[in-house]
PDB file of N, CA and C in Angstrom:
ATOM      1  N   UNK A   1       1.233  -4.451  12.441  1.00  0.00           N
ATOM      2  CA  UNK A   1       1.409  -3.483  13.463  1.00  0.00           C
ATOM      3  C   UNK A   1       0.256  -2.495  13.369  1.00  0.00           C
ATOM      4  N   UNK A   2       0.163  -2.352  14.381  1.00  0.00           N
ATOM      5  CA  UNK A   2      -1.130  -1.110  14.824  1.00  0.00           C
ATOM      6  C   UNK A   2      -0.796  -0.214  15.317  1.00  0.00           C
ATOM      7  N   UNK A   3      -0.394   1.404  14.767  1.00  0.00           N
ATOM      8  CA  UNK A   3      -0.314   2.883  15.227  1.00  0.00           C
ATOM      9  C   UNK A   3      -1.521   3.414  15.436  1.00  0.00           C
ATOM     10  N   UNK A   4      -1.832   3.417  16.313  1.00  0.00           N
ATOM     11  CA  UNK A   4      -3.058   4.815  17.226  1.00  0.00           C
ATOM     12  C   UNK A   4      -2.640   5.795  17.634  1.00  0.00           C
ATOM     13  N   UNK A   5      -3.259   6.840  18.072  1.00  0.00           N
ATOM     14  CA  UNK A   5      -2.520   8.052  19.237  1.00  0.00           C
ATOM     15  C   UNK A   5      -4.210   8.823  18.248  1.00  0.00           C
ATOM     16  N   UNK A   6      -3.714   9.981  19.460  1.00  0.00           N
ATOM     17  CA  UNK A   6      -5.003  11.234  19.118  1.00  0.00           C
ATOM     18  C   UNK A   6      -4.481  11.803  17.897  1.00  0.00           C
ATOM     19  N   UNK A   7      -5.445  12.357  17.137  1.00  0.00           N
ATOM     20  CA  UNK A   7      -5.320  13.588  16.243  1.00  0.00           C
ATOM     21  C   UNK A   7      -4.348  14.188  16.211  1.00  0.00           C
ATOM     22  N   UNK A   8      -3.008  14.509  15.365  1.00  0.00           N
ATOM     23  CA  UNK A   8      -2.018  15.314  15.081  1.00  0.00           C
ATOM     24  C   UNK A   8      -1.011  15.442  15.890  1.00  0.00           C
ATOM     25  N   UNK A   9      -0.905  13.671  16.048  1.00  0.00           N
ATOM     26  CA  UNK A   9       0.192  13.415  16.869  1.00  0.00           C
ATOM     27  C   UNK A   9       1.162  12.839  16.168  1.00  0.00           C
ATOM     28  N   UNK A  10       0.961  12.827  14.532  1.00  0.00           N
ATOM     29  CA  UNK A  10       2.582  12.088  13.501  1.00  0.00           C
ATOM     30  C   UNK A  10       2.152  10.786  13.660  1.00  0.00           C
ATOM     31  N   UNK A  11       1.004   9.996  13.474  1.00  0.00           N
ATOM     32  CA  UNK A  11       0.767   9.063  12.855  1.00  0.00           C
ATOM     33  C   UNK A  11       1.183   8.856  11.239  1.00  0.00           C
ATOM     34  N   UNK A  12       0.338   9.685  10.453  1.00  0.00           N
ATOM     35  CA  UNK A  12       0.491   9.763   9.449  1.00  0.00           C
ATOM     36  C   UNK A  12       1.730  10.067   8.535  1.00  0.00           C
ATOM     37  N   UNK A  13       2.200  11.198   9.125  1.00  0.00           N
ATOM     38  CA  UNK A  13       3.269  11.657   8.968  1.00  0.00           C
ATOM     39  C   UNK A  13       4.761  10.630   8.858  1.00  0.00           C
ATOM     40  N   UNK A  14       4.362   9.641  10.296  1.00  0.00           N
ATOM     41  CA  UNK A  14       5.612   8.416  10.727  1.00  0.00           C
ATOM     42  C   UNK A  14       5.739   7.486   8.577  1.00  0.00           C
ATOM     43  N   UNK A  15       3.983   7.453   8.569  1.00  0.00           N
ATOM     44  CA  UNK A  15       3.747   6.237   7.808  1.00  0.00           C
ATOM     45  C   UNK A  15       4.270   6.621   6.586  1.00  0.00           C
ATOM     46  N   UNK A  16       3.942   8.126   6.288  1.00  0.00           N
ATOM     47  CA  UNK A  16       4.272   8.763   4.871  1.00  0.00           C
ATOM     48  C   UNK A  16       6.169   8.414   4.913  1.00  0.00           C
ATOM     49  N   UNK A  17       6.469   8.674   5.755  1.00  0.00           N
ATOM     50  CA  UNK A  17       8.087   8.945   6.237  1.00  0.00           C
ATOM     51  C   UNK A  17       8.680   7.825   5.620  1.00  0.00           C
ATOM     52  N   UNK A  18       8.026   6.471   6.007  1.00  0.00           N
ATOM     53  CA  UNK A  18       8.177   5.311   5.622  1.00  0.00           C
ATOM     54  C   UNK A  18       8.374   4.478   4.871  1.00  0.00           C
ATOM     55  N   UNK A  19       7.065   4.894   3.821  1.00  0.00           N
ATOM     56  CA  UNK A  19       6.784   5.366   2.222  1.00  0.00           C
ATOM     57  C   UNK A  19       7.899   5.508   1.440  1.00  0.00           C
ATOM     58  N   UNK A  20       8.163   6.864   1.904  1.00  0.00           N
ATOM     59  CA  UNK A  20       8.778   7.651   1.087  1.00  0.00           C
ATOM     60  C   UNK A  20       7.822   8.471   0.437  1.00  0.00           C
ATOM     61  N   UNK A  21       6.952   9.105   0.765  1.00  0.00           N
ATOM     62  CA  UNK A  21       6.236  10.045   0.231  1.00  0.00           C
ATOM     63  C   UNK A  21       6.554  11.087   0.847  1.00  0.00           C
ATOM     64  N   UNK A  22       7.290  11.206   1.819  1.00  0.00           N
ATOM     65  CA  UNK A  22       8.072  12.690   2.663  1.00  0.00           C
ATOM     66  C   UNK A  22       9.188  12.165   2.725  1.00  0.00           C
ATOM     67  N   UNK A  23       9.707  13.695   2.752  1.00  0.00           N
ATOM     68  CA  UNK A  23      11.308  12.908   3.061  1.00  0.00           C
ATOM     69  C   UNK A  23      11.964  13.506   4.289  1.00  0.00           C
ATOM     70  N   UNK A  24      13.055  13.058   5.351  1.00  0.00           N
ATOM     71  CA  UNK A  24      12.812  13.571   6.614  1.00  0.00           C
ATOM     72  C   UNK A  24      13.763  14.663   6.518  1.00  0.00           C
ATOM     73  N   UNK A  25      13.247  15.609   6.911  1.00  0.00           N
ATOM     74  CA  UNK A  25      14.305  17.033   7.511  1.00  0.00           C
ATOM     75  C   UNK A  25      15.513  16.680   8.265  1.00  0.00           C
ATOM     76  N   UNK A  26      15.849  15.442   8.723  1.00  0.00           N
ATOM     77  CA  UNK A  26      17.028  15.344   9.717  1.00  0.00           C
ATOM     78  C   UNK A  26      16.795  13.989   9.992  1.00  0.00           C
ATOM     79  N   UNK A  27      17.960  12.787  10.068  1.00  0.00           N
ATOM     80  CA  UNK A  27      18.140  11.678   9.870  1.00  0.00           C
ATOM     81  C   UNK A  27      17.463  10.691   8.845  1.00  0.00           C
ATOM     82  N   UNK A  28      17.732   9.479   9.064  1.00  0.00           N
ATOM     83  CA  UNK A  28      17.320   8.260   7.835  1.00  0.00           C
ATOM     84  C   UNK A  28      16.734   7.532   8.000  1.00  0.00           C
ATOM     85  N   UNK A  29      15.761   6.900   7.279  1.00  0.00           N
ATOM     86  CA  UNK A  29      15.025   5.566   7.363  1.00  0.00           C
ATOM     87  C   UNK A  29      15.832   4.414   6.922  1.00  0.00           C
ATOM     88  N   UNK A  30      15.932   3.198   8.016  1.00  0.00           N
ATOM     89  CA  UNK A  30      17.270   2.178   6.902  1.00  0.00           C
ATOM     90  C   UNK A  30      15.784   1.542   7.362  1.00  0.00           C
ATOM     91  N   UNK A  31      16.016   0.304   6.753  1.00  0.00           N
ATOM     92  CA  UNK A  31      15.068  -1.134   6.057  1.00  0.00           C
ATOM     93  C   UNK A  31      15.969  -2.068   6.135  1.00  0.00           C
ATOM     94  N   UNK A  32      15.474  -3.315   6.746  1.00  0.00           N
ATOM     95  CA  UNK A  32      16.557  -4.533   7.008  1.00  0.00           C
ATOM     96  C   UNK A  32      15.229  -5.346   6.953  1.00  0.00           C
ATOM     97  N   UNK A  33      16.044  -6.365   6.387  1.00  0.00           N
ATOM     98  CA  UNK A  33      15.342  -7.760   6.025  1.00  0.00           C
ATOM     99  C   UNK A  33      15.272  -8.658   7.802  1.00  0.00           C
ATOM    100  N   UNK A  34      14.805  -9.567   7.904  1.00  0.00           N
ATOM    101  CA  UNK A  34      14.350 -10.527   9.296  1.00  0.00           C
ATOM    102  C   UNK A  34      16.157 -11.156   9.772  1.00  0.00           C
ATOM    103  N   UNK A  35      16.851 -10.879   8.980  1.00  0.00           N
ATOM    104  CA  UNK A  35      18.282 -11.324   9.212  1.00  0.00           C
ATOM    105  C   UNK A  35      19.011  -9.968   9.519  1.00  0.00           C
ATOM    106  N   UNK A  36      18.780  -8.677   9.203  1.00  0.00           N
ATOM    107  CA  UNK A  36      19.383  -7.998  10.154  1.00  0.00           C
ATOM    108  C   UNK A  36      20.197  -6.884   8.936  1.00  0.00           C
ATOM    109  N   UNK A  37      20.046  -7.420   7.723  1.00  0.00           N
ATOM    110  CA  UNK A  37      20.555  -6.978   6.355  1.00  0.00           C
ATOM    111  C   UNK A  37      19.762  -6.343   6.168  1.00  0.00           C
ATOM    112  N   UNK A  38      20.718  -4.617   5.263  1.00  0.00           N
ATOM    113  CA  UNK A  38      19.878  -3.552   4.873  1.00  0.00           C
ATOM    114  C   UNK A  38      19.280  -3.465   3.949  1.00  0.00           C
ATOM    115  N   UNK A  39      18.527  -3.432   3.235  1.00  0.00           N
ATOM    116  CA  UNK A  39      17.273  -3.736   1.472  1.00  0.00           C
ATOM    117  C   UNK A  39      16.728  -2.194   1.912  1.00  0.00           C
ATOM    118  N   UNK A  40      16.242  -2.609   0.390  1.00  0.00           N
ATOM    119  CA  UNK A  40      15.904  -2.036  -0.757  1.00  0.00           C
ATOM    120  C   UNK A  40      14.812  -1.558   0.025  1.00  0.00           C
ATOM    121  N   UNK A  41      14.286   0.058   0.397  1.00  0.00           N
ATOM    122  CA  UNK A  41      12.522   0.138   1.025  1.00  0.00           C
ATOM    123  C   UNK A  41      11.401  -0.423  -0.061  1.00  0.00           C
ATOM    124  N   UNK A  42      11.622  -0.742  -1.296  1.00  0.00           N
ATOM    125  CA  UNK A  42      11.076  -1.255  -2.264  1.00  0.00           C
ATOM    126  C   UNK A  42      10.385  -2.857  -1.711  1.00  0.00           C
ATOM    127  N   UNK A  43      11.835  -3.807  -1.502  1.00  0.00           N
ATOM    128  CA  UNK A  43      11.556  -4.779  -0.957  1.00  0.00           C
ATOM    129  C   UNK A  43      11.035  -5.207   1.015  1.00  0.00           C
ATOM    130  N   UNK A  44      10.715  -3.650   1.207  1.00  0.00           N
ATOM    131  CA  UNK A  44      10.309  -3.923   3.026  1.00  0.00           C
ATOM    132  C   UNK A  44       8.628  -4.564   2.886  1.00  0.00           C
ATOM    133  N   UNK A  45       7.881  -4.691   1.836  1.00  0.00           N
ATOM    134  CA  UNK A  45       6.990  -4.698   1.601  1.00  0.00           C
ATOM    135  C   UNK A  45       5.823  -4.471   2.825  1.00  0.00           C
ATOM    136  N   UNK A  46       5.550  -3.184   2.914  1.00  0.00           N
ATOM    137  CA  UNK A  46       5.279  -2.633   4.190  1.00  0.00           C
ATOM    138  C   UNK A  46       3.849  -1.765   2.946  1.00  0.00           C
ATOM    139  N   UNK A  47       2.767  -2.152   3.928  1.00  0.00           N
ATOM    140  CA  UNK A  47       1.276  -1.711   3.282  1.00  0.00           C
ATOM    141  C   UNK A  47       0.149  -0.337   4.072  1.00  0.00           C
ATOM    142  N   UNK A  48       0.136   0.386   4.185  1.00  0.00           N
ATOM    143  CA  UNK A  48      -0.782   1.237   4.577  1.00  0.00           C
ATOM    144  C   UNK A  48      -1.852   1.625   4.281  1.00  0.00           C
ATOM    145  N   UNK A  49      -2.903   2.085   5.020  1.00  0.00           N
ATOM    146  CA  UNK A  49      -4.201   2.741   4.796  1.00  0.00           C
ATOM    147  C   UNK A  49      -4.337   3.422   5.239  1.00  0.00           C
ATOM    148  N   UNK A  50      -4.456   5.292   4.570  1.00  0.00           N
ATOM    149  CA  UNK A  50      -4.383   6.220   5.040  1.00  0.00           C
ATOM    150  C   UNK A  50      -5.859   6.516   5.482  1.00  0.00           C
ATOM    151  N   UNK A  51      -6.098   7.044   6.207  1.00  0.00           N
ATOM    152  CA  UNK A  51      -7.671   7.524   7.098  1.00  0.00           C
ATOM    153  C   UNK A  51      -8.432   8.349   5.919  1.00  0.00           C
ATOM    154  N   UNK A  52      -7.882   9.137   4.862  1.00  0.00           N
ATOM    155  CA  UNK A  52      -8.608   9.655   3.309  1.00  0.00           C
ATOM    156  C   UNK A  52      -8.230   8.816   2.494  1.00  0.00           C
ATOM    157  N   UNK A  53      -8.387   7.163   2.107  1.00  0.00           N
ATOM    158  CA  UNK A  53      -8.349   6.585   1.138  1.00  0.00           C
ATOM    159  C   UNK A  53      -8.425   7.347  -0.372  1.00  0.00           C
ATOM    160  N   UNK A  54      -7.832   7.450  -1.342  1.00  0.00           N
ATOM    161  CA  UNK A  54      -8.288   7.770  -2.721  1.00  0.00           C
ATOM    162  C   UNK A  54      -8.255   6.667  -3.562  1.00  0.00           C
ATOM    163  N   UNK A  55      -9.365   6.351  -3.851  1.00  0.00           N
ATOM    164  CA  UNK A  55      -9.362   6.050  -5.490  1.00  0.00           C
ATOM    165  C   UNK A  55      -9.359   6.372  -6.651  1.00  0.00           C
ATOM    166  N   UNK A  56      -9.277   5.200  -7.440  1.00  0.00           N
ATOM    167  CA  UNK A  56      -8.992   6.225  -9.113  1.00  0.00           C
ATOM    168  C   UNK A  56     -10.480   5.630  -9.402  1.00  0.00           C
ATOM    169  N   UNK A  57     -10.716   6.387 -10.899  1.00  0.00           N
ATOM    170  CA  UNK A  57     -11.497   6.246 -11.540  1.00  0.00           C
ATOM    171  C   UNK A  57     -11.091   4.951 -12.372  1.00  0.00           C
ATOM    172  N   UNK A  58     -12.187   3.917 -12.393  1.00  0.00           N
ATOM    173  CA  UNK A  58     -11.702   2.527 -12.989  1.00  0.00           C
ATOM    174  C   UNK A  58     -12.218   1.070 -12.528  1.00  0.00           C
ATOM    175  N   UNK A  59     -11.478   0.305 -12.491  1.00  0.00           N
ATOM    176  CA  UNK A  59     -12.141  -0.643 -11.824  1.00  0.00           C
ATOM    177  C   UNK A  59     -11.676  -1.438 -10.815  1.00  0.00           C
ATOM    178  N   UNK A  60     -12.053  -1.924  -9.923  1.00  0.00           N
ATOM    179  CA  UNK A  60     -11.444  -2.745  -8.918  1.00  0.00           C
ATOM    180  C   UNK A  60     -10.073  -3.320  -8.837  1.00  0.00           C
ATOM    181  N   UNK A  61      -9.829  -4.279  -9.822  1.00  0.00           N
ATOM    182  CA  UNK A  61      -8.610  -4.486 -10.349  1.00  0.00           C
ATOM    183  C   UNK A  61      -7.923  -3.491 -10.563  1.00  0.00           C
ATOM    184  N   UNK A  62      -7.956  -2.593 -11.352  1.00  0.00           N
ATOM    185  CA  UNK A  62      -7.294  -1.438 -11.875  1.00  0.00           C
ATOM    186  C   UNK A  62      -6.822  -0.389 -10.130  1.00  0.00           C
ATOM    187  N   UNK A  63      -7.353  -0.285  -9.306  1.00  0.00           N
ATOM    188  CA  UNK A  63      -6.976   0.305  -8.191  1.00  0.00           C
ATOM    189  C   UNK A  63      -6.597  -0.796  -7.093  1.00  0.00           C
ATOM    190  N   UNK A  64      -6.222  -1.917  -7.250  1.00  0.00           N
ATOM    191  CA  UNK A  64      -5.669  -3.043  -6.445  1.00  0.00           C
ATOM    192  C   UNK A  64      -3.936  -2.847  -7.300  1.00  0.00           C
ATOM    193  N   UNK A  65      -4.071  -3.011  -7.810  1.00  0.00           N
ATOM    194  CA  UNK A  65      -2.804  -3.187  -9.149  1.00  0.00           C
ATOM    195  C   UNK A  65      -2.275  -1.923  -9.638  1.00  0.00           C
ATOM    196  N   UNK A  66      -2.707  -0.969  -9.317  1.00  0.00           N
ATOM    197  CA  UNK A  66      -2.545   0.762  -9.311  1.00  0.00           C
ATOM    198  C   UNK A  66      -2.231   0.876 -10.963  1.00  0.00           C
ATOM    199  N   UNK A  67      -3.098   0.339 -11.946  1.00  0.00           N
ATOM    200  CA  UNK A  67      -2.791  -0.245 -13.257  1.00  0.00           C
ATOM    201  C   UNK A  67      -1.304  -0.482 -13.581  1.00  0.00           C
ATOM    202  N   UNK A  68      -0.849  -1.787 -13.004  1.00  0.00           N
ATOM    203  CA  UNK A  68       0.330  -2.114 -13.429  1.00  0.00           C
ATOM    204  C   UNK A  68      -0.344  -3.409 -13.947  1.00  0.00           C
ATOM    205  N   UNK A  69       0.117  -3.647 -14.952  1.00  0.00           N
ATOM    206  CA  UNK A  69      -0.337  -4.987 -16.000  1.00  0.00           C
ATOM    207  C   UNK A  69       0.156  -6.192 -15.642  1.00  0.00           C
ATOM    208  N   UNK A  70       1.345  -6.243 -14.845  1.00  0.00           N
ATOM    209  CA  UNK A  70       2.168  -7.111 -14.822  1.00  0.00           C
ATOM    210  C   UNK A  70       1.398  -7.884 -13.355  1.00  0.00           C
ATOM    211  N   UNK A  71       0.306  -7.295 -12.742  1.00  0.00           N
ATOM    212  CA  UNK A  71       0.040  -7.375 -11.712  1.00  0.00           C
ATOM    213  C   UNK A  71      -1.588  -8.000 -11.910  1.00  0.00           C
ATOM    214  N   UNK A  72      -1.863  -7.586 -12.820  1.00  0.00           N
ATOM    215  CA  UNK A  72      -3.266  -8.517 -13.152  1.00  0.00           C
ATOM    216  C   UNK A  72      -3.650 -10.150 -12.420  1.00  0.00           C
ATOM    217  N   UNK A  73      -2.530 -10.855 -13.327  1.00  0.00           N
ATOM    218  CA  UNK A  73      -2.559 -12.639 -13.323  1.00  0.00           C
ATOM    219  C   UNK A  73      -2.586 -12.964 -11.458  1.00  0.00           C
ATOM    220  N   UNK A  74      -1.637 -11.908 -11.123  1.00  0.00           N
ATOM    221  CA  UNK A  74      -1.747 -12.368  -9.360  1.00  0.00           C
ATOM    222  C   UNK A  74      -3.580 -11.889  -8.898  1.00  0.00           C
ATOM    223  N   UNK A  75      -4.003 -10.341  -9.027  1.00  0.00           N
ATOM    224  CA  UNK A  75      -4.806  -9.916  -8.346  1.00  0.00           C
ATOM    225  C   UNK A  75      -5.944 -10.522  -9.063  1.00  0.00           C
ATOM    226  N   UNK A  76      -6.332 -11.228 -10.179  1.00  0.00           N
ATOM    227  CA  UNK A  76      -6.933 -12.562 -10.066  1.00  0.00           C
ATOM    228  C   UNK A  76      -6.912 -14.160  -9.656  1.00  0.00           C
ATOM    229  N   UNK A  77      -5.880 -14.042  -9.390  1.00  0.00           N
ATOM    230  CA  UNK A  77      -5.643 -15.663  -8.920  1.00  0.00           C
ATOM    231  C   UNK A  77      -6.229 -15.101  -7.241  1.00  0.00           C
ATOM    232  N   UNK A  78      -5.697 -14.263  -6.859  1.00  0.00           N
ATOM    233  CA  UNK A  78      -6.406 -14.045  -5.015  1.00  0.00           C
ATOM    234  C   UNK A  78      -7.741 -14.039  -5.045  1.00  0.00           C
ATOM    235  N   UNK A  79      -8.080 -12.742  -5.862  1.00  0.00           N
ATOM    236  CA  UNK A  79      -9.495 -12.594  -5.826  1.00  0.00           C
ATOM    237  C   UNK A  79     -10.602 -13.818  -6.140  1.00  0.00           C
ATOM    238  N   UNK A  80     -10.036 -14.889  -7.162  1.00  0.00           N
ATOM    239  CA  UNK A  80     -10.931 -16.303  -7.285  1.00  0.00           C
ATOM    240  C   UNK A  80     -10.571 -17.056  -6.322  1.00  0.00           C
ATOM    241  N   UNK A  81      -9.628 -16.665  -5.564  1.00  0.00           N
ATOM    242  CA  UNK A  81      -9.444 -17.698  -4.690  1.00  0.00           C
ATOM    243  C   UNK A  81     -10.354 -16.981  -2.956  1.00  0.00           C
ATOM    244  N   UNK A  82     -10.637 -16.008  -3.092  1.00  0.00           N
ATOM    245  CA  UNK A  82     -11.893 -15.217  -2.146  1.00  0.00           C
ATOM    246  C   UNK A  82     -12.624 -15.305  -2.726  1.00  0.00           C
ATOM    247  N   UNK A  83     -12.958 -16.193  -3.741  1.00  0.00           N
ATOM    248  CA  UNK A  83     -14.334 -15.828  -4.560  1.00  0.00           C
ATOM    249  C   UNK A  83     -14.911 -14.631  -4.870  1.00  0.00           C
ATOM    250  N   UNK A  84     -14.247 -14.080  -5.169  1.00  0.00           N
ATOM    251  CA  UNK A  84     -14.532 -12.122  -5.620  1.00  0.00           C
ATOM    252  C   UNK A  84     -14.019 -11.773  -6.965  1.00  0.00           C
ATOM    253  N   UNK A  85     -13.439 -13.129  -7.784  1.00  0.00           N
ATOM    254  CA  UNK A  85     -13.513 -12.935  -9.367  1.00  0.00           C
ATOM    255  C   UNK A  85     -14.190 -11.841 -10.382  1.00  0.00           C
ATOM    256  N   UNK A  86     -15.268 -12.047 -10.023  1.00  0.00           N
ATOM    257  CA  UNK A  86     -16.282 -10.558 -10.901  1.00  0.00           C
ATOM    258  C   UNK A  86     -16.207  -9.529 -10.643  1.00  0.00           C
ATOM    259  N   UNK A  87     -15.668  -9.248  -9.287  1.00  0.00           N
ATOM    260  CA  UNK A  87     -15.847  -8.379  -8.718  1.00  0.00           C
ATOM    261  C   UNK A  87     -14.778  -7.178  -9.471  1.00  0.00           C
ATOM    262  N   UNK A  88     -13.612  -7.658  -9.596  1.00  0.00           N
ATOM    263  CA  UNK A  88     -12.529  -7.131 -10.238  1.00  0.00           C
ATOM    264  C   UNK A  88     -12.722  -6.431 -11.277  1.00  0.00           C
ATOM    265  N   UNK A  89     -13.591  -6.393 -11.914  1.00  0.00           N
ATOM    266  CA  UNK A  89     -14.443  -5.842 -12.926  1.00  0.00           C
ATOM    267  C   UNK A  89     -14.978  -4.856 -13.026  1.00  0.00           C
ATOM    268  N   UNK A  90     -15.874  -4.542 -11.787  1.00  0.00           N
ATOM    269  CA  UNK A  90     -16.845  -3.474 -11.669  1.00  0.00           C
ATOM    270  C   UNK A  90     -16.123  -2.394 -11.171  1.00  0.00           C
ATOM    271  N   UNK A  91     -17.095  -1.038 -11.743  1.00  0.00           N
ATOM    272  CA  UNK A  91     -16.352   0.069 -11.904  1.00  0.00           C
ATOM    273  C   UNK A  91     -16.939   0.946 -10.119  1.00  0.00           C
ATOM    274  N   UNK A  92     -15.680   1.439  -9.839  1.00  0.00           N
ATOM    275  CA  UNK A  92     -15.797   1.831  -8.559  1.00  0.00           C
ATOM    276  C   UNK A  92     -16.621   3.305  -8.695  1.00  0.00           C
ATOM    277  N   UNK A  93     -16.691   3.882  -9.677  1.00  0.00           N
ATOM    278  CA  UNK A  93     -17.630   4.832 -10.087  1.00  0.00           C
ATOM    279  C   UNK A  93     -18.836   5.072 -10.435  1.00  0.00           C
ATOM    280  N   UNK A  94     -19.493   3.621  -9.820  1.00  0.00           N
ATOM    281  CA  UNK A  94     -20.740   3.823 -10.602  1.00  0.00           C
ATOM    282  C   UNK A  94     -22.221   3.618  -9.244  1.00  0.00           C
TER     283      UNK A  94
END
């Protein structure tokens, strides 16, 4: 899905809402699976890119995987499979 609109019209705001990085002043966010059942916002697996990206200090891998370890073995199996293996490596700080 694609949200546009002008400048400081609650784009951002909708997405944070979504998140869960805000929480709403008045009503709820529910999350339902493709069958119509309510889950977990954990499992909506719903991805954003905020217009001020931040990174950490570290390396490629390490800000794909937000250093969760358990997350390594996948974000190399993709990345060799884009051929971007090495890449995972290099430090976004330099």
């Amino acid at each position: 899905m694609l949200l546009s609109g002008d400048s400081g019209t609650g784009k951002s705001t909708l997405f944070k809402l979504i998140l869960g990085e805000l929480k709403p002043t008045e009503g709820r966010i529910i999350f339902k699976d493709k069958n119509g059942q309510q889950i977990h916002p954990d499992l909506a697996k719903i991805g954003y890119i905020p217009q001020d990206p931040t990174l950490f200090p570290g390396t490629i891998k390490e800000n794909i995987t937000m250093f969760n370890n358990k997350l390594d073995g996948e974000a190399e199996e993709v990345a060799k499979k884009m051929q971007l293996g090495t890449d995972l490596k290099k430090s976004l700080m330099a």
